[in-house]
mmCIF file of C-alpha atoms in Angstrom:
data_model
loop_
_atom_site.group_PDB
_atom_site.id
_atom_site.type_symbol
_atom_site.label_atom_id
_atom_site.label_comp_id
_atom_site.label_asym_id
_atom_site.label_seq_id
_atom_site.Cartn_x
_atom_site.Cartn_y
_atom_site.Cartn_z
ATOM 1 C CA UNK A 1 -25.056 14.116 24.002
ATOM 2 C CA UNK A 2 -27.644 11.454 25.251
ATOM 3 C CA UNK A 3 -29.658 10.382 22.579
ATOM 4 C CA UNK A 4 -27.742 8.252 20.030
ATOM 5 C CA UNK A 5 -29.011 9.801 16.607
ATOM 6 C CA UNK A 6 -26.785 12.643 18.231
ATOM 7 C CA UNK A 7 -24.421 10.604 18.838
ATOM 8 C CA UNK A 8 -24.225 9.192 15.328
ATOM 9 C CA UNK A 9 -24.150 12.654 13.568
ATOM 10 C CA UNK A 10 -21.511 13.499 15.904
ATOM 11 C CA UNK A 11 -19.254 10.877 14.747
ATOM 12 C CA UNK A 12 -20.278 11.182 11.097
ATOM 13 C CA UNK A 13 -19.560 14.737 11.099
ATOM 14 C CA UNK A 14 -15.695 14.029 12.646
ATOM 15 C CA UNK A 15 -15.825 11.277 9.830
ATOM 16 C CA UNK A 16 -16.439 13.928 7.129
ATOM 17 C CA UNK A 17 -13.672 16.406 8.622
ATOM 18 C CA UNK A 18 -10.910 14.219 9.247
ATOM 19 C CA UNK A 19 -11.524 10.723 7.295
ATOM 20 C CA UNK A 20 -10.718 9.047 10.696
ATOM 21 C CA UNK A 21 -11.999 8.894 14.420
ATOM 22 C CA UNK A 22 -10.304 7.987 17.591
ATOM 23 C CA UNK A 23 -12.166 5.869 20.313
ATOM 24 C CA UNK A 24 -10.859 7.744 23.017
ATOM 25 C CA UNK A 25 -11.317 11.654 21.179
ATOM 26 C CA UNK A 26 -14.953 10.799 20.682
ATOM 27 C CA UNK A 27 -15.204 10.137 24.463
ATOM 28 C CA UNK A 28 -13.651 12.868 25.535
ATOM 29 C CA UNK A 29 -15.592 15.115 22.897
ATOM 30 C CA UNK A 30 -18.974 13.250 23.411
ATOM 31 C CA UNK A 31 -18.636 12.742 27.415
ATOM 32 C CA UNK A 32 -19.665 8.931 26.882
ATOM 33 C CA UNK A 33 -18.105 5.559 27.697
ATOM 34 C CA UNK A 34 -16.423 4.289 25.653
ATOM 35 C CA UNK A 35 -18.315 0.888 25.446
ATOM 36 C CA UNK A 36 -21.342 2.837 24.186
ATOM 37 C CA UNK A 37 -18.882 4.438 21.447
ATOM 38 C CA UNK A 38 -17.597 0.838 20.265
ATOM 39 C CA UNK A 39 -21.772 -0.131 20.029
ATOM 40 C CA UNK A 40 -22.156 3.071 17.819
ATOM 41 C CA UNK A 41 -19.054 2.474 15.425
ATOM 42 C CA UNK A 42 -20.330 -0.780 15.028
ATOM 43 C CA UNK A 43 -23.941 0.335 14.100
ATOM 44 C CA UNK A 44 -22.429 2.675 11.691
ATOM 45 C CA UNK A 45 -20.497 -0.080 10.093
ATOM 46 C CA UNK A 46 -23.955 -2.663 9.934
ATOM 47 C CA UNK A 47 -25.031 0.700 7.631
ATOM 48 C CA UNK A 48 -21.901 0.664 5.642
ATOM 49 C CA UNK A 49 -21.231 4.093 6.975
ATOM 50 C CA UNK A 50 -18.065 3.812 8.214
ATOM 51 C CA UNK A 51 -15.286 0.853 8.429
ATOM 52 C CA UNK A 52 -13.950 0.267 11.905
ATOM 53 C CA UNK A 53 -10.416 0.284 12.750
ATOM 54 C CA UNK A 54 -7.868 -0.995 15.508
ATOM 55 C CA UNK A 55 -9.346 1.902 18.350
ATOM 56 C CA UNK A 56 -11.653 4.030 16.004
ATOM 57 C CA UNK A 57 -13.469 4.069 12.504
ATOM 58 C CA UNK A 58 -12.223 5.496 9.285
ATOM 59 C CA UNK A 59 -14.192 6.532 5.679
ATOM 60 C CA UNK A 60 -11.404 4.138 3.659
ATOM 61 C CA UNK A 61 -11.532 0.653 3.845
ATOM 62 C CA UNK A 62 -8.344 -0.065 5.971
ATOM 63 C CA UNK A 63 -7.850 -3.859 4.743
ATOM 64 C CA UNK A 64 -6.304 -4.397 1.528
ATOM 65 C CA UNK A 65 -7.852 -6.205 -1.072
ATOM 66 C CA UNK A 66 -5.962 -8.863 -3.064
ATOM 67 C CA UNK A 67 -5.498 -8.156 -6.819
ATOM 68 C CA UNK A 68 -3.617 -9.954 -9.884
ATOM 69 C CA UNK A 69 -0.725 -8.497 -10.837
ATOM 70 C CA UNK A 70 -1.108 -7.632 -14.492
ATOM 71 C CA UNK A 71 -4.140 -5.149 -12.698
ATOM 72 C CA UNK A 72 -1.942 -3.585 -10.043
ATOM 73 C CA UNK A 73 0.540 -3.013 -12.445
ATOM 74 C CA UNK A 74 -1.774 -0.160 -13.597
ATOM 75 C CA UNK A 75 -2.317 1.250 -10.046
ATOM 76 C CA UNK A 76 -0.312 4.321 -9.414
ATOM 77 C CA UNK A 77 2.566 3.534 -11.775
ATOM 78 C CA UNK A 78 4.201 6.613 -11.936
ATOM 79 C CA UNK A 79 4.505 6.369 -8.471
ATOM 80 C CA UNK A 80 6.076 3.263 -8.231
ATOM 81 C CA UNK A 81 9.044 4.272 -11.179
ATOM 82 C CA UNK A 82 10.123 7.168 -9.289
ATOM 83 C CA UNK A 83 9.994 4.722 -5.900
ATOM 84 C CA UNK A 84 12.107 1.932 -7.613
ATOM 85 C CA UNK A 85 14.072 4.226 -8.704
ATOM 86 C CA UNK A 86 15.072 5.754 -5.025
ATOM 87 C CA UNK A 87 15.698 1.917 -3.756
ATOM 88 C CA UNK A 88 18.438 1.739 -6.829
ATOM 89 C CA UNK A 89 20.659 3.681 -4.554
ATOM 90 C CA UNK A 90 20.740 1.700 -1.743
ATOM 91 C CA UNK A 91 22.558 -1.639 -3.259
ATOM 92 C CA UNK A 92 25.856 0.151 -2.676
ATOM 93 C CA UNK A 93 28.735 -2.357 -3.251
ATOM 94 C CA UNK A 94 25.661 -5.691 -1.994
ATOM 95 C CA UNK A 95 26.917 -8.456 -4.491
ATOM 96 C CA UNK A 96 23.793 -10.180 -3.414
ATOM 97 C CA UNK A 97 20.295 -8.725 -3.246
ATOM 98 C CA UNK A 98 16.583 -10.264 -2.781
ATOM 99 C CA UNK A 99 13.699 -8.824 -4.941
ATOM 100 C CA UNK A 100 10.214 -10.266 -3.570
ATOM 101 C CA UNK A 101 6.751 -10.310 -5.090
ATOM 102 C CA UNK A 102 4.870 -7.160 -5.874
ATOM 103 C CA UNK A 103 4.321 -4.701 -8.817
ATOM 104 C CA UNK A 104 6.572 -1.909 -6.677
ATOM 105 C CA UNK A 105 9.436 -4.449 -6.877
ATOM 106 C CA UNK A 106 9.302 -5.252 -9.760
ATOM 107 C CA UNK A 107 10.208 -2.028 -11.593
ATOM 108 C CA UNK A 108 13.226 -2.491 -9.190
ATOM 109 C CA UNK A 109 14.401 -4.901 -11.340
ATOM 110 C CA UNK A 110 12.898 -3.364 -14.818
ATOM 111 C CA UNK A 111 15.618 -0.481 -14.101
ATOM 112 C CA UNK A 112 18.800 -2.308 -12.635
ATOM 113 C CA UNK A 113 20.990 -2.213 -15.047
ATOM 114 C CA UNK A 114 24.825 -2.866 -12.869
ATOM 115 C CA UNK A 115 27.902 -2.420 -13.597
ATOM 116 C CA UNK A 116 29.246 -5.082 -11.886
ATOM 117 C CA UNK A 117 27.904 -8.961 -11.612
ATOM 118 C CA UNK A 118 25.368 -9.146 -9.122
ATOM 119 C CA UNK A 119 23.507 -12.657 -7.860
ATOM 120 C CA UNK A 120 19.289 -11.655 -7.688
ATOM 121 C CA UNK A 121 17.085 -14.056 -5.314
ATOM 122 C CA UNK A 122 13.406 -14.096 -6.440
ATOM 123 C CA UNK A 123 10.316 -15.670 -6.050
ATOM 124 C CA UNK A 124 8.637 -13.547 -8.464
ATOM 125 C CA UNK A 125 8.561 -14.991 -12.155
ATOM 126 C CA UNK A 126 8.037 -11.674 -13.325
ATOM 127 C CA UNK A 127 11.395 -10.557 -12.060
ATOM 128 C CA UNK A 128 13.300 -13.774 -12.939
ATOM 129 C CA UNK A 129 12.316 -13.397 -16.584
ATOM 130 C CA UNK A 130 13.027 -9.353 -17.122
ATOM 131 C CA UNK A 131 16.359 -10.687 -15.220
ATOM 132 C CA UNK A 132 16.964 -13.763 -16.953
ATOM 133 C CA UNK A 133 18.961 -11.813 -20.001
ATOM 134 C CA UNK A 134 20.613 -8.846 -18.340
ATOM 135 C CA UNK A 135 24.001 -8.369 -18.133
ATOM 136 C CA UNK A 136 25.907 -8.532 -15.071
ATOM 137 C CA UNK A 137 22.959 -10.586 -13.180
ATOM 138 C CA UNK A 138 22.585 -13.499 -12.225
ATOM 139 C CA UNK A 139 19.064 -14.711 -11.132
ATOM 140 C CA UNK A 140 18.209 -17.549 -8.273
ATOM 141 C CA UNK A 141 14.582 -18.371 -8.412
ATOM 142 C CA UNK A 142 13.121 -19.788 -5.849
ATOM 143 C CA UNK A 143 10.832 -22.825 -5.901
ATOM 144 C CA UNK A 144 7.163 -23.654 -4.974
ATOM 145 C CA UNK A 145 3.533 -23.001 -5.243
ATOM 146 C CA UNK A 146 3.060 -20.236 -7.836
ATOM 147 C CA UNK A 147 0.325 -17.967 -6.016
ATOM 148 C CA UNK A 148 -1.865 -16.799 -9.198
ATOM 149 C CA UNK A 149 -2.580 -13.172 -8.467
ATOM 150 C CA UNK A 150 1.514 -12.635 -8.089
ATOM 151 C CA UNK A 151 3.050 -14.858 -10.334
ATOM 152 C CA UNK A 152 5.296 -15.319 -7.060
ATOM 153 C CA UNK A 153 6.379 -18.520 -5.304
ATOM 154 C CA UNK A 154 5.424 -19.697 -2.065
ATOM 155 C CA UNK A 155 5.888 -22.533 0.914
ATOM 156 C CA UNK A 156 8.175 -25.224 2.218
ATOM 157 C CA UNK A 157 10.429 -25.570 -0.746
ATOM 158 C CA UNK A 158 11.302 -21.503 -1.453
ATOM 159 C CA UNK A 159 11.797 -21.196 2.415
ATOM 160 C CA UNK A 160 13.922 -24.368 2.331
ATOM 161 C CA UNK A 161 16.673 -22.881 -0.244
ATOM 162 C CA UNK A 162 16.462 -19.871 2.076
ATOM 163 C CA UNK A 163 18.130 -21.853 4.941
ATOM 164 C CA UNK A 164 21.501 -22.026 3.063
ATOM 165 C CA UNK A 165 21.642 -18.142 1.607
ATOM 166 C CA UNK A 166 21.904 -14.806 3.061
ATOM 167 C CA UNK A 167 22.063 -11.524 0.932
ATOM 168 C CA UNK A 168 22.840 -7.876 1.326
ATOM 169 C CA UNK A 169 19.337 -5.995 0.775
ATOM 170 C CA UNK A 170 15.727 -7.464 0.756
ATOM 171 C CA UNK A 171 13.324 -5.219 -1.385
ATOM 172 C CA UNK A 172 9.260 -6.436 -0.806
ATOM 173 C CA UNK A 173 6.585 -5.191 -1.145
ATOM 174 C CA UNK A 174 3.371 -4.830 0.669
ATOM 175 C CA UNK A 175 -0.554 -4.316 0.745
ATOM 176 C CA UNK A 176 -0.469 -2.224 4.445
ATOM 177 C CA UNK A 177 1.688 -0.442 6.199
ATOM 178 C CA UNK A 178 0.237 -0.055 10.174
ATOM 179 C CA UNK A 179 1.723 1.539 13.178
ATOM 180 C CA UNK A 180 0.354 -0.738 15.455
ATOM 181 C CA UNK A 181 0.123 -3.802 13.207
ATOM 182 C CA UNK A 182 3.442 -3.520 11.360
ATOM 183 C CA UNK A 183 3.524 -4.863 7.760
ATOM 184 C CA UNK A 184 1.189 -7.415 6.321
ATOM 185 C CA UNK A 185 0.150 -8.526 2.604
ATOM 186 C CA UNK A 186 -3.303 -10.102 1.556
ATOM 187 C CA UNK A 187 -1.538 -13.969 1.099
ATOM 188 C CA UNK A 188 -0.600 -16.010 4.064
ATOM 189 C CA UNK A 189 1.711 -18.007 2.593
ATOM 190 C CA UNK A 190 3.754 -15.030 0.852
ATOM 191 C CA UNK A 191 3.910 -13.532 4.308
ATOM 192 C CA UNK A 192 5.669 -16.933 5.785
ATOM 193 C CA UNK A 193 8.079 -16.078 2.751
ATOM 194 C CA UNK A 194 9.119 -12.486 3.531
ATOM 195 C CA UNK A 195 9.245 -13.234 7.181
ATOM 196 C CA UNK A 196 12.375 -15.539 6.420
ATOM 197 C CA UNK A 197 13.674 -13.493 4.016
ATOM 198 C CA UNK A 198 13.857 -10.874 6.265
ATOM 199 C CA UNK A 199 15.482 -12.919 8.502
ATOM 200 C CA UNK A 200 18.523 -13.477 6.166
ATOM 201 C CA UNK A 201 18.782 -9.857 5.223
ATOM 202 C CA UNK A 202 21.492 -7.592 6.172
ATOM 203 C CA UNK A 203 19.480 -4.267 5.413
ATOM 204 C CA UNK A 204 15.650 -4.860 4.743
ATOM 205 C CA UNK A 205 13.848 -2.129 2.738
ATOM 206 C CA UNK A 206 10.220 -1.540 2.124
ATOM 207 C CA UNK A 207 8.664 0.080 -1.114
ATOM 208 C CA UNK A 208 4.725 1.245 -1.025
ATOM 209 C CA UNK A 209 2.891 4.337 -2.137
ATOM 210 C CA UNK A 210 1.731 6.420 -0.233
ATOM 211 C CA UNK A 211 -2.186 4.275 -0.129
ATOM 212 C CA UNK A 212 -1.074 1.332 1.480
ATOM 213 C CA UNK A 213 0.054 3.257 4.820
ATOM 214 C CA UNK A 214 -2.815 2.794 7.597
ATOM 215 C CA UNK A 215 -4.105 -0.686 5.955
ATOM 216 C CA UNK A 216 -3.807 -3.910 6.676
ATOM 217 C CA UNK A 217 -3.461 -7.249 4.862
ATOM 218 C CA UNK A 218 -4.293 -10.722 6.202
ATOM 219 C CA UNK A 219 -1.062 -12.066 6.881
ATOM 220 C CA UNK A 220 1.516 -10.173 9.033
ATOM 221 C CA UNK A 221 4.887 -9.814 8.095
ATOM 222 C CA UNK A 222 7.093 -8.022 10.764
ATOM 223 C CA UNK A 223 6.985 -5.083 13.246
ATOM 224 C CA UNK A 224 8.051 -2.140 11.780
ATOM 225 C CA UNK A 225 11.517 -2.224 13.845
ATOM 226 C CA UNK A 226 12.057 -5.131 11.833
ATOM 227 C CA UNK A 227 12.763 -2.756 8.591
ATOM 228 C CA UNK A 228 15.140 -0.036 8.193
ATOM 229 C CA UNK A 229 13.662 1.807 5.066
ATOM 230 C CA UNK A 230 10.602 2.288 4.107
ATOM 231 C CA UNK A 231 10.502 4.190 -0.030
ATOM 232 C CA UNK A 232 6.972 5.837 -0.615
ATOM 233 C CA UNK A 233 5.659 8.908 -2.572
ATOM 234 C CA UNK A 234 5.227 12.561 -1.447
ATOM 235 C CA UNK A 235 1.386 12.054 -0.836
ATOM 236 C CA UNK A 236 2.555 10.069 2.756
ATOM 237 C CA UNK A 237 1.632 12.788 5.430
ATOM 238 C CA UNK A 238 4.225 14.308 7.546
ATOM 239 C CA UNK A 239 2.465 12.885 10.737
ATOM 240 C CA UNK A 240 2.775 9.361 9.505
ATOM 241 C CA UNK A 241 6.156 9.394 8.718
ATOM 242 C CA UNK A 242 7.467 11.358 11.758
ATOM 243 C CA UNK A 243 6.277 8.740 13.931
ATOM 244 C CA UNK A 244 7.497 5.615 11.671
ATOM 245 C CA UNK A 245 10.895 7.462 11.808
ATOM 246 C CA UNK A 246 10.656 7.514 15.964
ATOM 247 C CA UNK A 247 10.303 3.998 15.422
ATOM 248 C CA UNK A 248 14.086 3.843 14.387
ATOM 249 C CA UNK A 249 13.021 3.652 10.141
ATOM 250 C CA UNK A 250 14.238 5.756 7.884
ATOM 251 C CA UNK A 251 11.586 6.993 5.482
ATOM 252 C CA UNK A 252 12.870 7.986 1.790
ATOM 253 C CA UNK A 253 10.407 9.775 0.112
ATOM 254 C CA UNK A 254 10.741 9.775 -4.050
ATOM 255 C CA UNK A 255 10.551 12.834 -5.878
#
C-alpha cells in the first residue's frame, strides 16, 4: 500500500467499520511505519476527517466539551436517574458522605431521602439547596470561586476546609473516563478539588453514562486505581468494562 490516497482510504474505511483505529493495527495491516501512519492521521485530522487519539484516530471527538449545567441537565437524563439511583446503595451505615459537582450527582442527592441523620459535603449549590430542607441531612458547603457552568465551588478556600474532614463515600462526576489517562473534567480548578476529596475518602465512587468513557477533559483527576466504583448505563461495552474491572474497579451497571 505505497501511494498515500491508498493509504488514506484504508484508514477511512477501518474508521467507518469500527469508529476507532489503532496505530500499531494499521501498521501491521498496511505494512508501513508507523511514523508515516502518525503523518496520515494527522492529514486526516487538517481535513476534519477524523480526530486523533492517544495511539490512533477515532470518528467521535474524544475531548469533552464544557457545558452549563442547566444544559447538561437535559443530556441523557434518564440515564443518569437510574445511575443515581444504583450509587443510593452504596452509603451503607457512612454517617458522612461527599456529593461533588455534576448533573449525574446531583440526582444523587434529588433522591436521598435517609432514615437516619446524615452530614452532606458539597461544593455544588445545586445540591446544597435541594439539601438544605431535607430531613435527616445536614449540608456542609464548601467555600470559593463559584465556576459558572457548574454552579460548583472551587480553589484555596474549599480545599482548605477539606484539610480538617474526612467522610465515608465521595460521589463525582466526570466529563471522560480513559484507560490510559484515568479521569479528568473540562475545569482545572474543579479537578484540584476532587483530587483532595478523593484523598479524604474512604470509598470513592464514580457516576458517568456510558458517553463519557474513552474521552478526555482538560484537567486530570486520578488514575483509575484511585476509584473503586465506577456507576454507568448498559450502553458501556463489555470490552471497556472488562478491562476497567482488571484494573481492580468494580463497574455497576444501572438497569
Amino acid at each position: 500500500m505505497k501511494t498515500i490516497t491508498d493509504r488514506h482510504q484504508f484508514i477511512l474505511k477501518k474508521l467507518q467499520e469500527k469508529g476507532k483505529v489503532s496505530i500499531p493495527q494499521l501498521v501491521d495491516e498496511m505494512q508501513v511505519s508507523g511514523v508515516t501512519i502518525r503523518k496520515d492521521l494527522k492529514l486526516l485530522e487538517e481535513k476534519k476527517l477524523l480526530f486523533r487519539t492517544r495511539g490512533g484516530g477515532s470518528v467521535d471527538n474524544p475531548y469533552a466539551i464544557e457545558r452549563p449545567i442547566n444544559e447538561k441537565e437535559f443530556i441523557r437524563a434518564d440515564e443518569k436517574k437510574k445511575i443515581a439511583a444504583a450509587a443510593l446503595g452504596l452509603i451503607g451505615q457512612n454517617d458522612s458522605i461527599i456529593i461533588g459537582s455534576g448533573t449525574t450527582v446531583f440526582e444523587v442527592a434529588r433522591q436521598l431521602h435517609p432514615e437516619k441523620r446524615i452530614v452532606v459535603i458539597t461544593p455544588a449549590l445545586k445540591v446544597s439547596l435541594e439539601l438544605c430542607n431535607r430531613p435527616n441531612v445536614e449540608v456542609l458547603q464548601l467555600g470559593g470561586l463559584v465556576h459558572q457552568s457548574s454552579s460548583s465551588a472551587a480553589g484555596s478556600f474549599a480545599e482548605k476546609i477539606l484539610d480538617e474532614l474526612s467522610c465515608g463515600v465521595l460521589f463525582i462526576g466526570v466529563d471522560g473516563i480513559d484507560l490510559e489517562h484515568g479521569l479528568s473534567i473540562t475545569n482545572i480548578m474543579e479537578a484540584s478539588l476532587n483530587q483532595k476529596m478523593i484523598g479524604l475518602a474512604q470509598t470513592v465512587v464514580v457516576l458517568a453514562d456510558s458517553s463519557k468513557f474513552d474521552r478526555r477533559g482538560l484537567g486530570k483527576i486520578c488514575n483509575l486505581d484511585q476509584i473503586d466504583y465506577i456507576i454507568t448505563d448498559s450502553d458501556v461495552s463489555r470490552e471497556v468494562v472488562n478491562k476497567i474491572e482488571k484494573a481492580g474497579v468494580r463497574v455497576i451497571i444501572a438497569e
